[in-house]
PDB file of C-alpha atoms in Angstrom:
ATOM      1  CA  UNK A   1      82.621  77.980  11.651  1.00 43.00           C
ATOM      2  CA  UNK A   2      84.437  78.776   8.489  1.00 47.00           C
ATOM      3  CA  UNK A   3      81.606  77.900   6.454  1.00 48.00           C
ATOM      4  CA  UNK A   4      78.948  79.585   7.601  1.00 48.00           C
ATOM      5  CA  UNK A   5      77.902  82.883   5.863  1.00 51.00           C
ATOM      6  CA  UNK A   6      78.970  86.027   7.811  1.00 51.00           C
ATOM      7  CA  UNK A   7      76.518  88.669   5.757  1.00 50.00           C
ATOM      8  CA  UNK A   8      78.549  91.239   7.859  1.00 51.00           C
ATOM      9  CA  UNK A   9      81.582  91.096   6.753  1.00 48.00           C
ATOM     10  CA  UNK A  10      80.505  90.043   2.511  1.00 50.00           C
ATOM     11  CA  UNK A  11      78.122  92.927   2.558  1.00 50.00           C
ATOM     12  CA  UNK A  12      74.991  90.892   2.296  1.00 48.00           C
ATOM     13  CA  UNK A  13      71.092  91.756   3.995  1.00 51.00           C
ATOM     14  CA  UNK A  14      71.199  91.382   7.835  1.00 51.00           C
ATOM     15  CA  UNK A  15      67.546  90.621   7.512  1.00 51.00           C
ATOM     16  CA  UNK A  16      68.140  87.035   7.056  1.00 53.00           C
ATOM     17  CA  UNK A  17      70.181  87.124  10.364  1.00 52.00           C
ATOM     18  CA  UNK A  18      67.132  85.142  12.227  1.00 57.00           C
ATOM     19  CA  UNK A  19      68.004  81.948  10.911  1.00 56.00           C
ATOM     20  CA  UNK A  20      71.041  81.294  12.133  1.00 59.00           C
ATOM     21  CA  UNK A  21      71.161  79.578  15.739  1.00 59.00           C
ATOM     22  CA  UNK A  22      71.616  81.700  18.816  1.00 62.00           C
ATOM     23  CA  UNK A  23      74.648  80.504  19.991  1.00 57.00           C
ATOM     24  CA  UNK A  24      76.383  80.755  17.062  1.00 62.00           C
ATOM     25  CA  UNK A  25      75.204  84.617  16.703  1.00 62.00           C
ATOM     26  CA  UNK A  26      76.603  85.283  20.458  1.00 62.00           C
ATOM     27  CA  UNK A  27      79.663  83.885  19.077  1.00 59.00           C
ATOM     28  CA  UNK A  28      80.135  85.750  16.013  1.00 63.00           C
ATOM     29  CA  UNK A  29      79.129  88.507  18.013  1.00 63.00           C
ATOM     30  CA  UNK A  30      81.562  88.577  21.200  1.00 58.00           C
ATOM     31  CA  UNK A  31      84.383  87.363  18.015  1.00 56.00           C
ATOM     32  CA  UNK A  32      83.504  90.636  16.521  1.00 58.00           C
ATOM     33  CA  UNK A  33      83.153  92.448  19.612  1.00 54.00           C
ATOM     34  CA  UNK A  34      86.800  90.920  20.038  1.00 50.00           C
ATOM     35  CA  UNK A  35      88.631  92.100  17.036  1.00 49.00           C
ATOM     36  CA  UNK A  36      86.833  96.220  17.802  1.00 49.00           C
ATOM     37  CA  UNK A  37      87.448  96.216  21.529  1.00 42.00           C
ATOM     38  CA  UNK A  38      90.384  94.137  22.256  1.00 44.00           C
ATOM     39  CA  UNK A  39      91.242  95.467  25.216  1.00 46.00           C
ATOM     40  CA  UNK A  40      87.778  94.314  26.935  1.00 49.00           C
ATOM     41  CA  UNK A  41      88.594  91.015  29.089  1.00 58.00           C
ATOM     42  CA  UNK A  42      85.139  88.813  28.720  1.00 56.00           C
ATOM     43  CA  UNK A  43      84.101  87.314  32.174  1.00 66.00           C
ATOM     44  CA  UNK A  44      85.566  83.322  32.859  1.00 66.00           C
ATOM     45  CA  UNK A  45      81.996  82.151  33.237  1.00 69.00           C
ATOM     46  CA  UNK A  46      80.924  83.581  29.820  1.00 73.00           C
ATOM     47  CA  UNK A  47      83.471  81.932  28.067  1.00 75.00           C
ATOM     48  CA  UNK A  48      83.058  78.660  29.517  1.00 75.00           C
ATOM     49  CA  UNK A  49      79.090  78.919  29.094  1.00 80.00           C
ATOM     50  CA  UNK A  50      80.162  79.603  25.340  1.00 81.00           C
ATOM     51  CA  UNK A  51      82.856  76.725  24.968  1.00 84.00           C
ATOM     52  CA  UNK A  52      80.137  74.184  26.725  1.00 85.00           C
ATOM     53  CA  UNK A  53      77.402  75.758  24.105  1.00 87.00           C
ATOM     54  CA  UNK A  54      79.960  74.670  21.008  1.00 87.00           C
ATOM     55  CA  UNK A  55      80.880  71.897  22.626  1.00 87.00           C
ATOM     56  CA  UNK A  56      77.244  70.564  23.105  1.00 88.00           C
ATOM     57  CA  UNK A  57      76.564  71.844  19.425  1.00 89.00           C
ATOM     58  CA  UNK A  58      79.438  69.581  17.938  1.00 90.00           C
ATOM     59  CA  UNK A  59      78.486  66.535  20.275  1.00 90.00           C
ATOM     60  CA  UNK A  60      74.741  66.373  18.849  1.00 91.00           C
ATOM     61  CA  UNK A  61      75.743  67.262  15.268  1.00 92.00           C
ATOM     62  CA  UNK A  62      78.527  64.567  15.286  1.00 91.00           C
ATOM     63  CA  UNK A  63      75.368  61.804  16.761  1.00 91.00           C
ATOM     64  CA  UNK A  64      73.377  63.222  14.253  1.00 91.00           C
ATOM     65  CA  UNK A  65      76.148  62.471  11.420  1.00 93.00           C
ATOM     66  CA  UNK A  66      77.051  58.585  12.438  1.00 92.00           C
ATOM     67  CA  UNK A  67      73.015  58.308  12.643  1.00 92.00           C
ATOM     68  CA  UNK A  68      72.754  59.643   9.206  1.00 93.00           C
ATOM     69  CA  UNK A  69      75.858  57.599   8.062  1.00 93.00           C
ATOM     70  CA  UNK A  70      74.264  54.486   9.376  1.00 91.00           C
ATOM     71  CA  UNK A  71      70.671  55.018   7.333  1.00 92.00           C
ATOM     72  CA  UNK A  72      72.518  55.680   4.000  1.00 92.00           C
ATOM     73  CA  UNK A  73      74.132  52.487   4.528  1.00 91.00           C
ATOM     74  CA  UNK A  74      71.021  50.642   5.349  1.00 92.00           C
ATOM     75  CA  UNK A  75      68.944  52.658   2.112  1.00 92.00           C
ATOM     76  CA  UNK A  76      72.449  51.200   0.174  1.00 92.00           C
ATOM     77  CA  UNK A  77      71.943  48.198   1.017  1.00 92.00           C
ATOM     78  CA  UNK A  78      68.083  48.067   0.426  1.00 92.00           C
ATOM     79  CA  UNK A  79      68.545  49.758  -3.073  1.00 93.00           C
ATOM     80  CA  UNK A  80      71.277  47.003  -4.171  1.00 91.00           C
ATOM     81  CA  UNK A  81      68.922  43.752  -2.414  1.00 92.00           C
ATOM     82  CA  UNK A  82      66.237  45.595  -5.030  1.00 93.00           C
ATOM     83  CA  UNK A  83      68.265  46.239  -8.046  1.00 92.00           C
ATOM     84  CA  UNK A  84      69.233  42.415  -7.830  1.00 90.00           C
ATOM     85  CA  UNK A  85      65.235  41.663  -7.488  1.00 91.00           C
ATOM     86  CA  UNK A  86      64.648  44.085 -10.290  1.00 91.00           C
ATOM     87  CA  UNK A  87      67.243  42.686 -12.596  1.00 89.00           C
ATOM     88  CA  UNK A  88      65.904  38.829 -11.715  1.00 89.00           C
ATOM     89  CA  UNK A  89      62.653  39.931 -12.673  1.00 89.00           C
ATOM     90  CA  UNK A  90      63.760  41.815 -15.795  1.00 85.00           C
ATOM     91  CA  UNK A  91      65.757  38.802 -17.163  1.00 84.00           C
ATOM     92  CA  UNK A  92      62.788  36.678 -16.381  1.00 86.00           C
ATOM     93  CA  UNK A  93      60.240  38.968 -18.477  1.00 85.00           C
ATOM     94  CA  UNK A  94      62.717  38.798 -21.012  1.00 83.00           C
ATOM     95  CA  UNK A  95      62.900  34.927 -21.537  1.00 83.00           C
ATOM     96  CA  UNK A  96      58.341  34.997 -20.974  1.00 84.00           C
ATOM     97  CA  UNK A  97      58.409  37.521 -23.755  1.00 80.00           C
ATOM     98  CA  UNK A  98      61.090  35.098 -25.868  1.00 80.00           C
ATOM     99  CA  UNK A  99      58.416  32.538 -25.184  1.00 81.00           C
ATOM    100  CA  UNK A 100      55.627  34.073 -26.381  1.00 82.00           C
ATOM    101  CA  UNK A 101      57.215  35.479 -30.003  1.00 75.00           C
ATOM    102  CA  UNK A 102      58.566  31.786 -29.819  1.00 80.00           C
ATOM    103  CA  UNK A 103      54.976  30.295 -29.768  1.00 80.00           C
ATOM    104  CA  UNK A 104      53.761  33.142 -31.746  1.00 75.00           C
ATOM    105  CA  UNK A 105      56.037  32.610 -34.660  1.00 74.00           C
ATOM    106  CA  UNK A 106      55.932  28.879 -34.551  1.00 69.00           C
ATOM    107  CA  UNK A 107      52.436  27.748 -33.409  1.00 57.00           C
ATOM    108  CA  UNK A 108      52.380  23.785 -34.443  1.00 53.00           C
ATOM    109  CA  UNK A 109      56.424  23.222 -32.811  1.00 50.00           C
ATOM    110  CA  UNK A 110      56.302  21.934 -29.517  1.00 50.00           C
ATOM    111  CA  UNK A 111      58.885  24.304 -27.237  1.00 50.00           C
ATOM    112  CA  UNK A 112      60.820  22.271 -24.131  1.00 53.00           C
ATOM    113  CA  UNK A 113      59.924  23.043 -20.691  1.00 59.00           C
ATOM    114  CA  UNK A 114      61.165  26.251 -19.553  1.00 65.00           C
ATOM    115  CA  UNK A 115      62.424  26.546 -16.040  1.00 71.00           C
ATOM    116  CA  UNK A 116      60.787  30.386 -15.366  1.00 68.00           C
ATOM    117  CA  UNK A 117      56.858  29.429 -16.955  1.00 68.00           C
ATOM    118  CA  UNK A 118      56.929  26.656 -15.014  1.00 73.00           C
ATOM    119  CA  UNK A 119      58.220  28.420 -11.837  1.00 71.00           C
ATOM    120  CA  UNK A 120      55.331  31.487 -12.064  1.00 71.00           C
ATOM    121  CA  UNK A 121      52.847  28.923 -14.002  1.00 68.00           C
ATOM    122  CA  UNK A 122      53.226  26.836 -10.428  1.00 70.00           C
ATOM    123  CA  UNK A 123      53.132  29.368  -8.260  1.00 69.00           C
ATOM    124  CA  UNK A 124      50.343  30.634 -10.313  1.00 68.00           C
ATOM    125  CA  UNK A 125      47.962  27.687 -10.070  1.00 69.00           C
ATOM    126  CA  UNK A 126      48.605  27.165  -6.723  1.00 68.00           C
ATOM    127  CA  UNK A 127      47.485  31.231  -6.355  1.00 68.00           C
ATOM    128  CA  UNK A 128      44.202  30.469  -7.899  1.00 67.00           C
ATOM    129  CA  UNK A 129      43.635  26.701  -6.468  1.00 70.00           C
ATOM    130  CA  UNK A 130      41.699  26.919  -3.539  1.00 74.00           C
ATOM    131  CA  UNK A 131      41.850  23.093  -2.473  1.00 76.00           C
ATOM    132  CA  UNK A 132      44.984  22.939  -2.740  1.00 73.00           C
ATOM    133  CA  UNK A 133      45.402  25.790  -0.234  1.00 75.00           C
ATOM    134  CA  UNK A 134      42.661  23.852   2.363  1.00 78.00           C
ATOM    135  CA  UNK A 135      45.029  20.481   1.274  1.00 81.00           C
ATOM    136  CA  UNK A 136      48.080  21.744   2.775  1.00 80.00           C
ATOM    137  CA  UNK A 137      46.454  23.699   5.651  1.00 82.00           C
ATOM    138  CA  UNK A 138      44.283  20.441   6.827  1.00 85.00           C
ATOM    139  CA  UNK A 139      47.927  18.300   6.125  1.00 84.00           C
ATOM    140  CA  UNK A 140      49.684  20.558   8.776  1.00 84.00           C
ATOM    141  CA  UNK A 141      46.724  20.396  11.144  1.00 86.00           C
ATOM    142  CA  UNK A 142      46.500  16.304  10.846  1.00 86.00           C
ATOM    143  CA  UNK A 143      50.306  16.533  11.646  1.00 84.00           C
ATOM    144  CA  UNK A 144      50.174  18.956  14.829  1.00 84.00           C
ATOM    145  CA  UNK A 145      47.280  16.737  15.964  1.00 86.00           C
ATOM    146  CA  UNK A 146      49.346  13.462  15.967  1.00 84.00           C
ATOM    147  CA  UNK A 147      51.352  11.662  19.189  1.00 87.00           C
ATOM    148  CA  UNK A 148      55.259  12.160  19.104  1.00 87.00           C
ATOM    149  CA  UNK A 149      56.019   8.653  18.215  1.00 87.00           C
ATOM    150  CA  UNK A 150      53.565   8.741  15.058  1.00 88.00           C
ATOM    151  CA  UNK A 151      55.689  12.160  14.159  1.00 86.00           C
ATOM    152  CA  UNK A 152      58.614   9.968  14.551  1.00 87.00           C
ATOM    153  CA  UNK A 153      57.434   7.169  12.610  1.00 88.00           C
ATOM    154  CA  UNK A 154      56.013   9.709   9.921  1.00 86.00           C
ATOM    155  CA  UNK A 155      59.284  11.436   9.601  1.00 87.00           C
ATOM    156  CA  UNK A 156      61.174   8.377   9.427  1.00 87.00           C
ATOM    157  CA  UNK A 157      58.911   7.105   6.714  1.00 86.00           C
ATOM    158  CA  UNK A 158      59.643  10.618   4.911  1.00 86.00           C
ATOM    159  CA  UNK A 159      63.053   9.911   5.224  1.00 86.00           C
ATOM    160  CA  UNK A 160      63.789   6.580   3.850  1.00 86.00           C
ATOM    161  CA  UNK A 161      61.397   7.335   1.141  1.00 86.00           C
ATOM    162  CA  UNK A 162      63.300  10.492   0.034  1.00 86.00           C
ATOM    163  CA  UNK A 163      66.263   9.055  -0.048  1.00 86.00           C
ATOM    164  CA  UNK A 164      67.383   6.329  -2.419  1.00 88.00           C
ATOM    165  CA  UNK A 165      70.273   4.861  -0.168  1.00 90.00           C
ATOM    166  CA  UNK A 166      67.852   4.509   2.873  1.00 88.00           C
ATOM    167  CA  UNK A 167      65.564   2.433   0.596  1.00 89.00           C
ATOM    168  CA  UNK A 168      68.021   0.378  -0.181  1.00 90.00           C
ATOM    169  CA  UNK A 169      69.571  -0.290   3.132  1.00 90.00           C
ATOM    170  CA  UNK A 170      65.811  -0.705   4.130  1.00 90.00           C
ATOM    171  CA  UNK A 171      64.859  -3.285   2.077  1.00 91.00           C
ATOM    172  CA  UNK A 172      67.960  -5.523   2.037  1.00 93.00           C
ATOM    173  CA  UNK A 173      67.516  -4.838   6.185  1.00 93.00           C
ATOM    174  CA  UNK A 174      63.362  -6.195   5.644  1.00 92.00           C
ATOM    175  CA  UNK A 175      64.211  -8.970   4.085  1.00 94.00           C
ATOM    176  CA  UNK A 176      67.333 -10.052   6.164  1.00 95.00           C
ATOM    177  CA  UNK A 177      65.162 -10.360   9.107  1.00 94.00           C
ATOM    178  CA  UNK A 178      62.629 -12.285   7.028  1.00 94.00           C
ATOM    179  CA  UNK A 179      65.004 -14.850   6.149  1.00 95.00           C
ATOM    180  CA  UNK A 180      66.276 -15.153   9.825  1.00 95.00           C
ATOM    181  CA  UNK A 181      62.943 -15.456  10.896  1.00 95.00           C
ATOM    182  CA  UNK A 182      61.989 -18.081   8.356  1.00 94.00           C
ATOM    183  CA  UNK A 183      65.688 -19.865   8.859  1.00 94.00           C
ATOM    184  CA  UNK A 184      64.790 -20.205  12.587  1.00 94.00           C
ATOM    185  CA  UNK A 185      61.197 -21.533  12.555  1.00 93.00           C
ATOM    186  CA  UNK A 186      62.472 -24.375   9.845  1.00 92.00           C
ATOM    187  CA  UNK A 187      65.134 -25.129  11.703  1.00 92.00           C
ATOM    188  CA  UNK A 188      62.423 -25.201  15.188  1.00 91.00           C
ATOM    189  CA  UNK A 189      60.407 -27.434  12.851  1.00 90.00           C
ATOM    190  CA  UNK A 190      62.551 -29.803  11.953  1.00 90.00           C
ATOM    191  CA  UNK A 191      64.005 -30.701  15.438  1.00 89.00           C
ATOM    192  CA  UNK A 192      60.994 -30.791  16.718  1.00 88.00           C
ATOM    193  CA  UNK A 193      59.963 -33.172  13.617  1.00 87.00           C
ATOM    194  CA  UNK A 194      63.438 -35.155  14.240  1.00 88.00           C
ATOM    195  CA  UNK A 195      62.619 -35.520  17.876  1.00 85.00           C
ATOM    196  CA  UNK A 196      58.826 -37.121  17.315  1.00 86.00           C
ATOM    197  CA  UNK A 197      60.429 -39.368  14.879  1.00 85.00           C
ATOM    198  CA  UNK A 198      63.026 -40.312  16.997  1.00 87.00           C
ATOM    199  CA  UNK A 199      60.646 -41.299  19.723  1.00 86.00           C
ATOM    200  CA  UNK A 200      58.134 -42.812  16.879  1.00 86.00           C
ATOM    201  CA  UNK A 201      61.093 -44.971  15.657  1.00 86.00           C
ATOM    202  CA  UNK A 202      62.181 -45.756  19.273  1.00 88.00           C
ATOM    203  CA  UNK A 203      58.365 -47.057  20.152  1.00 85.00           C
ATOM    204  CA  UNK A 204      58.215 -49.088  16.913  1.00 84.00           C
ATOM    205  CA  UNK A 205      61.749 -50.612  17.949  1.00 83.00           C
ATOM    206  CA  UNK A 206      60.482 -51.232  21.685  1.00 82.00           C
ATOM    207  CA  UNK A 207      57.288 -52.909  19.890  1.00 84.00           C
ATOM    208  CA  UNK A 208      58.787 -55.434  18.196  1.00 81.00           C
ATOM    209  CA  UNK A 209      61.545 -56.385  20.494  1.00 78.00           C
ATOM    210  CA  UNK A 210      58.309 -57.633  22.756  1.00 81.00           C
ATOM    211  CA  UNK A 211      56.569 -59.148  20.094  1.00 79.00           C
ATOM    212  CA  UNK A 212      59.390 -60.509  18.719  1.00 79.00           C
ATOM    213  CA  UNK A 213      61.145 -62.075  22.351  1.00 74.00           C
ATOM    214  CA  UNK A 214      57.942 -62.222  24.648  1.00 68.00           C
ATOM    215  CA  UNK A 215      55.118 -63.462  22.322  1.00 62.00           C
ATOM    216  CA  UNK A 216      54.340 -65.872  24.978  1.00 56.00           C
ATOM    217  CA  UNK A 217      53.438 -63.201  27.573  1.00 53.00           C
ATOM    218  CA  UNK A 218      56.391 -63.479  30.032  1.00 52.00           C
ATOM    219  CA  UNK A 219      57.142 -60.752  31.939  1.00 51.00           C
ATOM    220  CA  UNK A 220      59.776 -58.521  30.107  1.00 49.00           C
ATOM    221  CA  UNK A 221      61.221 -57.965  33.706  1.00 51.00           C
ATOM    222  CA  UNK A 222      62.746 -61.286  33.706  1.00 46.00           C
ATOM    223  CA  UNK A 223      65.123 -60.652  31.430  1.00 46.00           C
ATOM    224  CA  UNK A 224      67.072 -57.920  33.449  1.00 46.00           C
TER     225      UNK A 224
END
């Protein structure tokens, strides 16, 4: 209340007196009435009609300050996230326009591969390259359009690929089972290759006992 204008008491125009709210005219009004005719009692209902009235007035202007607090902290916010953009892209004009009076000055020298031309020169070409963009879309459709396991076995590809310890531990793994496998059909092969030897060995011996003790054709039962 203190720092509202009171043009009746500095001496200024009433004709401005319409824009200041009602209630806080009735106000100024019975506060002024007040201080001229003090010994006029205002009714109870009046003065609680005019303490809710203030009261409702301080309520919605004390909403309407935390809601204005909050949106200059959001516009803060915003206006630092773009400062930092607008300094990014600042620094990065500065180094493209280093590049070109680099070029520019020396033509035939070969300059190393800078880390912001190739960033915009990529996302450049891939701007104006319109296979690429059907490439990647028809990838992603391919993938949605595969079973779960082939997702699984295509990820799991992805992975040991990407990563050189997987490929290691993959190929050691590969060719660990290889050698088991090969270890354990040789070593099938060969007992079964002792075993028809054995009984090859075993016939020849059986052979030549009869030919050697019954070459006159007596029955080898005798000899039990």
């Amino acid at each position: 209340m203190s720092s509202l204008s009171r043009p009746d008491a500095e001496g200024a125009d009433l004709s401005n007196m319409d824009k200041i709210p009602e209630p806080i005219k009735e106000a100024t009004a019975l506060f002024s009435g007040m201080g001229s005719l003090s010994q006029v009692e205002l009714p109870q209902g009046q003065m609680d009609s005019l303490l809710s009235i203030i009261s409702s007035q301080r309520e919605r202007f004390r909403a309407r300050n935390q809601e204005l607090e909050t949106e200059s902290r959001s516009v803060q916010q915003t206006l630092q996230a773009l400062q930092t953009e607008l300094d990014s892209l600042r620094a990065d004009n500065i180094k493209l326009y280093e590049k070109i009076k680099f070029l520019q000055v020396y033509p035939t020298r070969t300059a190393g591969t800078d880390d912001t031309v190739m960033r915009y020169s990529t996302q450049y070409e891939e701007r104006l390259d319109p296979f690429a963009s059907f490439s990647r879309k028809e990838r992603q459709r391919r993938y949605l359009s595969l079973s779960p396991w082939d997702k699984a076995t295509l990820s799991l590809g992805r992975v040991i690929l990407s990563n050189k310890m997987a490929r290691s531990v993959a190929f050691f793994y590969t060719l660990f089972l290889h050698c088991l496998v090969f270890l354990v059909l040789y070593k099938t092969a060969w007992s079964e290759s002792i075993g028809r030897d054995c009984a090859a060995f075993c016939a020849k011996k059986y052979s030549d006992h009869l030919h050697r003790f019954h070459e006159n054709g007596d029955n080898p039962d005798m000899w039990q």
